[in-house]
Amino acid sequence: MQITVTDAASHWFQEELALKPGEAVRFFGKVYGQTAVHDGFSLGMERAEVSQPIGQVEKDGITYFASDSDAWFFADYDLAIDYDAQLDEPKYAFPKH
């Protein structure tokens, strides 16, 4: 699994979560909601220590990752994170790999 984060998205996460270099953001599947690839599940995120990553990328000193406990959610997909300026929030895409 590959994770990509645009410059604008990285800036949003740093501002909104008051992240400092060396910290990390974990992405995970959660019950309720919908994504382009999952009905009944949405994407959650939280500040966390990197643990058992199945995919990770470092941008601006921040590590963005998904752990093996969420391999079911990301199976067959990568995670592309961009920023939606109109909504002032991240937007997520799940390209097949």
PDB file of N, CA, C and O in Angstrom, residues 2 16 24 27 33 42-44 75 85:
ATOM      1  N   GLN A   2       0.580   2.166  -0.905  1.00  0.00           N
ATOM      2  CA  GLN A   2       1.302   3.433  -0.949  1.00  0.00           C
ATOM      3  C   GLN A   2       0.397   4.549  -0.464  1.00  0.00           C
ATOM      4  O   GLN A   2      -0.812   4.547  -0.720  1.00  0.00           O
ATOM      5  N   GLU A  16      -4.111  21.898  11.617  1.00  0.00           N
ATOM      6  CA  GLU A  16      -5.300  21.430  12.339  1.00  0.00           C
ATOM      7  C   GLU A  16      -4.966  20.546  13.538  1.00  0.00           C
ATOM      8  O   GLU A  16      -5.672  20.589  14.548  1.00  0.00           O
ATOM      9  N   ALA A  24       3.161  11.647  14.063  1.00  0.00           N
ATOM     10  CA  ALA A  24       2.559  10.815  13.022  1.00  0.00           C
ATOM     11  C   ALA A  24       1.035  10.889  13.054  1.00  0.00           C
ATOM     12  O   ALA A  24       0.431  11.175  14.093  1.00  0.00           O
ATOM     13  N   PHE A  27      -4.198   6.526   9.646  1.00  0.00           N
ATOM     14  CA  PHE A  27      -5.474   6.431   8.937  1.00  0.00           C
ATOM     15  C   PHE A  27      -6.037   5.036   9.155  1.00  0.00           C
ATOM     16  O   PHE A  27      -5.293   4.055   9.127  1.00  0.00           O
ATOM     17  N   GLY A  33     -20.672   5.589   7.613  1.00  0.00           N
ATOM     18  CA  GLY A  33     -20.197   6.486   6.575  1.00  0.00           C
ATOM     19  C   GLY A  33     -20.010   5.754   5.267  1.00  0.00           C
ATOM     20  O   GLY A  33     -20.522   4.650   5.067  1.00  0.00           O
ATOM     21  N   SER A  42     -16.109   4.506   6.831  1.00  0.00           N
ATOM     22  CA  SER A  42     -15.456   5.747   6.428  1.00  0.00           C
ATOM     23  C   SER A  42     -14.003   5.724   6.895  1.00  0.00           C
ATOM     24  O   SER A  42     -13.583   4.808   7.607  1.00  0.00           O
ATOM     25  N   LEU A  43     -13.264   6.719   6.490  1.00  0.00           N
ATOM     26  CA  LEU A  43     -11.860   6.815   6.841  1.00  0.00           C
ATOM     27  C   LEU A  43     -11.709   7.708   8.065  1.00  0.00           C
ATOM     28  O   LEU A  43     -12.201   8.833   8.084  1.00  0.00           O
ATOM     29  N   GLY A  44     -11.056   7.188   9.080  1.00  0.00           N
ATOM     30  CA  GLY A  44     -10.754   7.978  10.258  1.00  0.00           C
ATOM     31  C   GLY A  44      -9.276   8.300  10.286  1.00  0.00           C
ATOM     32  O   GLY A  44      -8.471   7.686   9.587  1.00  0.00           O
ATOM     33  N   ALA A  75      -7.090  -3.071   1.574  1.00  0.00           N
ATOM     34  CA  ALA A  75      -6.767  -4.174   0.666  1.00  0.00           C
ATOM     35  C   ALA A  75      -7.036  -3.772  -0.784  1.00  0.00           C
ATOM     36  O   ALA A  75      -8.120  -3.279  -1.105  1.00  0.00           O
ATOM     37  N   ALA A  85      -9.730  23.122  -0.876  1.00  0.00           N
ATOM     38  CA  ALA A  85      -9.713  24.493  -0.360  1.00  0.00           C
ATOM     39  C   ALA A  85     -11.121  25.033  -0.129  1.00  0.00           C
ATOM     40  O   ALA A  85     -11.341  25.800   0.816  1.00  0.00           O
TER      41      ALA A  85
END
